[in-house]
Amino acid sequence: METTQQDVAHGSRLNAYTALILATLAMIVCFMSWSNFAPLAAQVGAMFHLSVASRTLLLATPVLLGSIARIPVGILSDKYGGKKVYIILMIFILIPLFMIPRVHSFGMLLFAALLVGMAGTSFAVGVSYASVWFPKEQQGLALGIVSMGNMGNAVAALTLPYISKSHGFTAVYNFLMILTVVIGVIFAIFCKEMPTNPNKTMGEALSVAKESSTWYLSLFYFLTFGLFVAFTNLTPLFLTGMFNYSQVTAGLYAALFAGVCTIIRPVGGFMADKMRPMMLLQWVFVAIIAFAILIMVSFKSQPLFIAGIVLVGLAAGVGNGVVFKMVPYVSQGNTGAVTGFVGAMGGLGGFFPPLVIGWIKEWTGSYELGIGLLVLTGVICLFALWHHFIRGDARIVK
């Protein structure tokens, strides 16, 4: 007999909190692997003699698969269960982690980077798995907490440069493999499987693509989560290239950005539980536009640049929490599928900016125009929000 979400929500609190905590920890570990190249970009660039454009391509490659694959992985989580999918995912990412320190050509490195991108699909699994254990009126905070698994980017930026400096490049990936195995075993032992509907067809799952709200939330997440991924990856490149920071120090600042963006996310989710989410998003987009302009004009001022990075991270983090408050409302029983679509667009929002900014840097010699495109994206999102949700008739949360 199929168990409903409401049954689960009023079931064992122990199961719910165990699922929430371990899904978050598993996502942290997966995101460490997903973002492994960013804090080591200078070292990898020197090892393989890479140009700025090649480095940004390497940073963007894991984001590509980790974004697109969120759609089928989210659907599989709804159909077969997040616990099973999470464990299979963690086993799979051991393969590219083993490959990376052992390849000898840039082409093979890119292939390994593409495979390790599967770690980014942990977001769709984690949200699908954690959401079913809580009633809707608590899901903004719960999904904000599980989404703190994004902090894996910050943890990677803090730890991986030190490990590489102290113990060597290969030790970084041995560390990540051991961590993945440990959390996988713990997850397998202590987590219960979520309720599923194995009879659900692919067509039913993909029906969320017919909902206009799926695509509007995807656009908004393209901006907010894309900012998180892109700037976590680009901050070390900016600081080592423009202000001559060491790889370790630049990694600390990248960790600061990722940490700020992640810690504030549950606050955004909690605020969205209490207030109308789309009105909150309006001010988030205004803040992102303003702080992106600050970054754009501060490439010669280190204090202003750092301030702009931190402030845009705060705004993006709140926005991430607000957007995902809306996800479970789009299609009942298809949270994984909606998460897959929205998460995929968010990931692509992190894929394109490093590439575009790298190309613009090579063509123009500066980064300012690339940041200007971020401002333009913020304006487009603000208009779409106003037109569809604020001025328009669309309503998700009652």
mmCIF file of C-alpha atoms in Angstrom, residues 2-220:
data_model
loop_
_atom_site.group_PDB
_atom_site.id
_atom_site.type_symbol
_atom_site.label_atom_id
_atom_site.label_comp_id
_atom_site.label_asym_id
_atom_site.label_seq_id
_atom_site.Cartn_x
_atom_site.Cartn_y
_atom_site.Cartn_z
ATOM 1 C CA GLU A 2 1.397 3.384 -0.968
ATOM 2 C CA THR A 3 2.339 5.726 1.872
ATOM 3 C CA THR A 4 1.399 9.365 1.403
ATOM 4 C CA GLN A 5 3.592 12.335 2.152
ATOM 5 C CA GLN A 6 1.217 13.404 4.929
ATOM 6 C CA ASP A 7 1.491 9.960 6.570
ATOM 7 C CA VAL A 8 5.256 10.266 6.558
ATOM 8 C CA ALA A 9 5.171 13.819 7.861
ATOM 9 C CA HIS A 10 3.270 12.624 10.943
ATOM 10 C CA GLY A 11 5.358 9.492 11.325
ATOM 11 C CA SER A 12 8.693 9.031 13.044
ATOM 12 C CA ARG A 13 10.473 12.272 13.873
ATOM 13 C CA LEU A 14 13.668 10.233 14.225
ATOM 14 C CA ASN A 15 13.415 9.058 10.617
ATOM 15 C CA ALA A 16 12.683 12.591 9.435
ATOM 16 C CA TYR A 17 15.590 14.236 11.226
ATOM 17 C CA THR A 18 17.975 11.397 10.354
ATOM 18 C CA ALA A 19 17.014 11.764 6.697
ATOM 19 C CA LEU A 20 17.478 15.536 6.844
ATOM 20 C CA ILE A 21 20.869 15.449 8.570
ATOM 21 C CA LEU A 22 22.408 12.614 6.547
ATOM 22 C CA ALA A 23 21.030 13.875 3.223
ATOM 23 C CA THR A 24 22.673 17.222 4.006
ATOM 24 C CA LEU A 25 26.001 15.620 4.951
ATOM 25 C CA ALA A 26 25.951 13.429 1.841
ATOM 26 C CA MET A 27 25.328 16.486 -0.318
ATOM 27 C CA ILE A 28 28.247 18.307 1.336
ATOM 28 C CA VAL A 29 30.569 15.428 0.439
ATOM 29 C CA CYS A 30 29.225 15.191 -3.121
ATOM 30 C CA PHE A 31 29.545 18.946 -3.634
ATOM 31 C CA MET A 32 33.165 18.793 -2.466
ATOM 32 C CA SER A 33 33.843 16.443 -5.369
ATOM 33 C CA TRP A 34 31.702 18.486 -7.767
ATOM 34 C CA SER A 35 33.715 21.651 -7.081
ATOM 35 C CA ASN A 36 37.133 20.049 -6.651
ATOM 36 C CA PHE A 37 38.797 21.912 -9.526
ATOM 37 C CA ALA A 38 37.951 25.475 -8.448
ATOM 38 C CA PRO A 39 40.280 25.762 -5.414
ATOM 39 C CA LEU A 40 43.040 23.929 -7.334
ATOM 40 C CA ALA A 41 42.612 25.859 -10.603
ATOM 41 C CA ALA A 42 46.005 27.577 -10.466
ATOM 42 C CA GLN A 43 47.838 24.313 -9.741
ATOM 43 C CA VAL A 44 45.964 22.322 -12.401
ATOM 44 C CA GLY A 45 46.457 25.156 -14.888
ATOM 45 C CA ALA A 46 50.209 25.049 -14.297
ATOM 46 C CA MET A 47 50.329 21.242 -14.497
ATOM 47 C CA PHE A 48 48.566 21.165 -17.873
ATOM 48 C CA HIS A 49 49.747 24.592 -19.186
ATOM 49 C CA LEU A 50 46.195 25.910 -19.557
ATOM 50 C CA SER A 51 45.052 29.308 -20.828
ATOM 51 C CA VAL A 52 42.368 31.301 -18.987
ATOM 52 C CA ALA A 53 39.744 30.007 -21.437
ATOM 53 C CA SER A 54 40.878 26.388 -20.906
ATOM 54 C CA ARG A 55 40.767 26.822 -17.127
ATOM 55 C CA THR A 56 37.238 28.202 -17.235
ATOM 56 C CA LEU A 57 36.237 25.322 -19.542
ATOM 57 C CA LEU A 58 37.596 22.863 -16.972
ATOM 58 C CA LEU A 59 35.688 24.606 -14.179
ATOM 59 C CA ALA A 60 32.478 24.603 -16.207
ATOM 60 C CA THR A 61 32.606 20.994 -17.456
ATOM 61 C CA PRO A 62 31.523 19.247 -14.201
ATOM 62 C CA VAL A 63 28.686 21.743 -13.901
ATOM 63 C CA LEU A 64 27.318 20.684 -17.308
ATOM 64 C CA LEU A 65 26.587 17.014 -16.518
ATOM 65 C CA GLY A 66 25.762 17.798 -12.907
ATOM 66 C CA SER A 67 23.057 20.148 -14.174
ATOM 67 C CA ILE A 68 21.480 18.256 -17.066
ATOM 68 C CA ALA A 69 21.481 14.905 -15.250
ATOM 69 C CA ARG A 70 19.496 16.370 -12.350
ATOM 70 C CA ILE A 71 16.311 15.863 -14.370
ATOM 71 C CA PRO A 72 16.508 12.057 -14.822
ATOM 72 C CA VAL A 73 18.109 11.571 -11.403
ATOM 73 C CA GLY A 74 15.321 13.537 -9.702
ATOM 74 C CA ILE A 75 12.715 11.437 -11.533
ATOM 75 C CA LEU A 76 14.477 8.208 -10.548
ATOM 76 C CA SER A 77 14.501 9.357 -6.913
ATOM 77 C CA ASP A 78 10.734 9.871 -6.966
ATOM 78 C CA LYS A 79 10.165 6.489 -8.623
ATOM 79 C CA TYR A 80 12.646 4.183 -6.880
ATOM 80 C CA GLY A 81 13.633 6.051 -3.719
ATOM 81 C CA GLY A 82 16.224 8.661 -2.812
ATOM 82 C CA LYS A 83 18.221 6.338 -0.559
ATOM 83 C CA LYS A 84 18.947 3.847 -3.349
ATOM 84 C CA VAL A 85 19.779 6.568 -5.862
ATOM 85 C CA TYR A 86 22.021 8.429 -3.398
ATOM 86 C CA ILE A 87 24.075 5.300 -2.645
ATOM 87 C CA ILE A 88 24.483 4.407 -6.343
ATOM 88 C CA LEU A 89 25.521 7.996 -7.066
ATOM 89 C CA MET A 90 28.220 7.976 -4.390
ATOM 90 C CA ILE A 91 29.603 4.701 -5.725
ATOM 91 C CA PHE A 92 29.705 6.124 -9.261
ATOM 92 C CA ILE A 93 31.654 9.281 -8.403
ATOM 93 C CA LEU A 94 34.487 7.171 -6.983
ATOM 94 C CA ILE A 95 35.406 6.384 -10.618
ATOM 95 C CA PRO A 96 36.292 9.938 -11.759
ATOM 96 C CA LEU A 97 37.868 10.733 -8.370
ATOM 97 C CA PHE A 98 40.241 7.812 -8.978
ATOM 98 C CA MET A 99 40.912 8.965 -12.562
ATOM 99 C CA ILE A 100 41.673 12.666 -12.057
ATOM 100 C CA PRO A 101 45.157 12.473 -10.494
ATOM 101 C CA ARG A 102 46.161 9.709 -12.917
ATOM 102 C CA VAL A 103 45.375 11.275 -16.325
ATOM 103 C CA HIS A 104 48.124 12.842 -18.435
ATOM 104 C CA SER A 105 46.266 14.844 -21.084
ATOM 105 C CA PHE A 106 43.852 17.760 -20.950
ATOM 106 C CA GLY A 107 41.315 15.795 -22.995
ATOM 107 C CA MET A 108 41.218 12.954 -20.463
ATOM 108 C CA LEU A 109 41.093 15.475 -17.629
ATOM 109 C CA LEU A 110 38.000 17.032 -19.231
ATOM 110 C CA PHE A 111 36.427 13.569 -19.548
ATOM 111 C CA ALA A 112 37.047 12.868 -15.859
ATOM 112 C CA ALA A 113 35.683 16.333 -15.040
ATOM 113 C CA LEU A 114 32.517 15.527 -16.978
ATOM 114 C CA LEU A 115 32.023 12.281 -15.034
ATOM 115 C CA VAL A 116 32.627 13.892 -11.654
ATOM 116 C CA GLY A 117 29.858 16.304 -12.598
ATOM 117 C CA MET A 118 27.393 13.553 -11.599
ATOM 118 C CA ALA A 119 28.154 14.563 -8.011
ATOM 119 C CA GLY A 120 26.132 17.712 -8.666
ATOM 120 C CA THR A 121 22.970 15.647 -9.153
ATOM 121 C CA SER A 122 23.056 14.964 -5.399
ATOM 122 C CA PHE A 123 21.024 18.150 -5.066
ATOM 123 C CA ALA A 124 18.005 16.665 -6.867
ATOM 124 C CA VAL A 125 18.290 13.439 -4.850
ATOM 125 C CA GLY A 126 18.694 15.222 -1.520
ATOM 126 C CA VAL A 127 15.748 17.576 -1.997
ATOM 127 C CA SER A 128 13.484 14.771 -3.240
ATOM 128 C CA TYR A 129 14.513 12.510 -0.353
ATOM 129 C CA ALA A 130 14.326 15.070 2.463
ATOM 130 C CA SER A 131 11.123 16.841 1.393
ATOM 131 C CA VAL A 132 8.773 13.874 1.872
ATOM 132 C CA TRP A 133 9.466 13.657 5.597
ATOM 133 C CA PHE A 134 8.036 17.101 6.420
ATOM 134 C CA PRO A 135 4.614 18.780 5.973
ATOM 135 C CA LYS A 136 4.429 21.642 3.478
ATOM 136 C CA GLU A 137 4.260 24.369 6.093
ATOM 137 C CA GLN A 138 7.742 23.317 7.284
ATOM 138 C CA GLN A 139 9.307 22.585 3.914
ATOM 139 C CA GLY A 140 10.810 26.035 3.324
ATOM 140 C CA LEU A 141 13.056 25.623 6.364
ATOM 141 C CA ALA A 142 13.639 21.881 5.817
ATOM 142 C CA LEU A 143 14.642 22.329 2.181
ATOM 143 C CA GLY A 144 16.756 25.308 3.156
ATOM 144 C CA ILE A 145 18.618 23.086 5.608
ATOM 145 C CA VAL A 146 19.169 20.169 3.217
ATOM 146 C CA SER A 147 20.279 22.617 0.550
ATOM 147 C CA MET A 148 23.062 23.681 2.888
ATOM 148 C CA GLY A 149 24.770 20.678 1.338
ATOM 149 C CA ASN A 150 25.930 23.330 -1.129
ATOM 150 C CA MET A 151 28.440 24.147 1.598
ATOM 151 C CA GLY A 152 30.540 21.373 0.126
ATOM 152 C CA ASN A 153 31.881 24.045 -2.236
ATOM 153 C CA ALA A 154 33.094 26.071 0.751
ATOM 154 C CA VAL A 155 34.531 23.022 2.521
ATOM 155 C CA ALA A 156 36.412 22.086 -0.668
ATOM 156 C CA ALA A 157 37.804 25.608 -0.990
ATOM 157 C CA LEU A 158 38.978 25.534 2.627
ATOM 158 C CA THR A 159 40.494 22.049 2.713
ATOM 159 C CA LEU A 160 41.673 20.929 -0.719
ATOM 160 C CA PRO A 161 44.429 23.547 -1.279
ATOM 161 C CA TYR A 162 45.923 22.715 2.129
ATOM 162 C CA ILE A 163 45.823 18.977 1.468
ATOM 163 C CA SER A 164 47.451 19.466 -1.926
ATOM 164 C CA LYS A 165 50.136 21.747 -0.491
ATOM 165 C CA SER A 166 50.908 19.457 2.454
ATOM 166 C CA HIS A 167 50.484 15.974 0.993
ATOM 167 C CA GLY A 168 50.375 16.351 -2.793
ATOM 168 C CA PHE A 169 47.798 16.487 -5.568
ATOM 169 C CA THR A 170 46.911 12.776 -5.469
ATOM 170 C CA ALA A 171 46.179 12.974 -1.730
ATOM 171 C CA VAL A 172 43.302 15.362 -2.448
ATOM 172 C CA TYR A 173 41.447 12.687 -4.396
ATOM 173 C CA ASN A 174 42.321 9.888 -1.967
ATOM 174 C CA PHE A 175 40.774 12.064 0.740
ATOM 175 C CA LEU A 176 37.614 12.660 -1.309
ATOM 176 C CA MET A 177 37.248 8.943 -2.090
ATOM 177 C CA ILE A 178 37.591 7.943 1.584
ATOM 178 C CA LEU A 179 35.095 10.611 2.632
ATOM 179 C CA THR A 180 32.601 9.443 -0.015
ATOM 180 C CA VAL A 181 32.865 5.799 1.080
ATOM 181 C CA VAL A 182 32.424 6.688 4.761
ATOM 182 C CA ILE A 183 29.324 8.837 4.260
ATOM 183 C CA GLY A 184 27.892 6.277 1.827
ATOM 184 C CA VAL A 185 28.163 3.499 4.394
ATOM 185 C CA ILE A 186 26.651 5.663 7.159
ATOM 186 C CA PHE A 187 23.801 6.681 4.854
ATOM 187 C CA ALA A 188 23.119 3.055 3.917
ATOM 188 C CA ILE A 189 23.010 1.907 7.543
ATOM 189 C CA PHE A 190 21.012 4.647 9.246
ATOM 190 C CA CYS A 191 18.611 6.096 6.654
ATOM 191 C CA LYS A 192 15.184 4.667 5.856
ATOM 192 C CA GLU A 193 13.932 4.582 2.285
ATOM 193 C CA MET A 194 11.381 7.246 1.346
ATOM 194 C CA PRO A 195 7.846 6.323 0.183
ATOM 195 C CA THR A 196 7.679 5.965 -3.584
ATOM 196 C CA ASN A 197 5.238 5.258 -6.365
ATOM 197 C CA PRO A 198 6.949 2.647 -8.576
ATOM 198 C CA ASN A 199 3.987 2.645 -10.957
ATOM 199 C CA LYS A 200 4.541 6.264 -11.935
ATOM 200 C CA THR A 201 5.402 6.555 -15.634
ATOM 201 C CA MET A 202 8.052 8.762 -17.177
ATOM 202 C CA GLY A 203 5.284 10.724 -18.888
ATOM 203 C CA GLU A 204 3.670 11.505 -15.536
ATOM 204 C CA ALA A 205 6.969 12.658 -14.117
ATOM 205 C CA LEU A 206 7.757 14.818 -17.155
ATOM 206 C CA SER A 207 4.311 16.419 -16.973
ATOM 207 C CA VAL A 208 5.856 19.054 -14.720
ATOM 208 C CA ALA A 209 7.398 20.514 -17.881
ATOM 209 C CA LYS A 210 3.892 21.623 -18.880
ATOM 210 C CA GLU A 211 3.614 23.799 -15.780
ATOM 211 C CA SER A 212 4.638 27.399 -16.494
ATOM 212 C CA SER A 213 5.675 27.765 -12.856
ATOM 213 C CA THR A 214 8.355 25.088 -13.391
ATOM 214 C CA TRP A 215 10.024 27.254 -16.006
ATOM 215 C CA TYR A 216 9.674 30.513 -14.116
ATOM 216 C CA LEU A 217 11.249 28.952 -11.032
ATOM 217 C CA SER A 218 13.933 27.507 -13.321
ATOM 218 C CA LEU A 219 14.719 30.994 -14.633
ATOM 219 C CA PHE A 220 14.939 32.424 -11.129
#
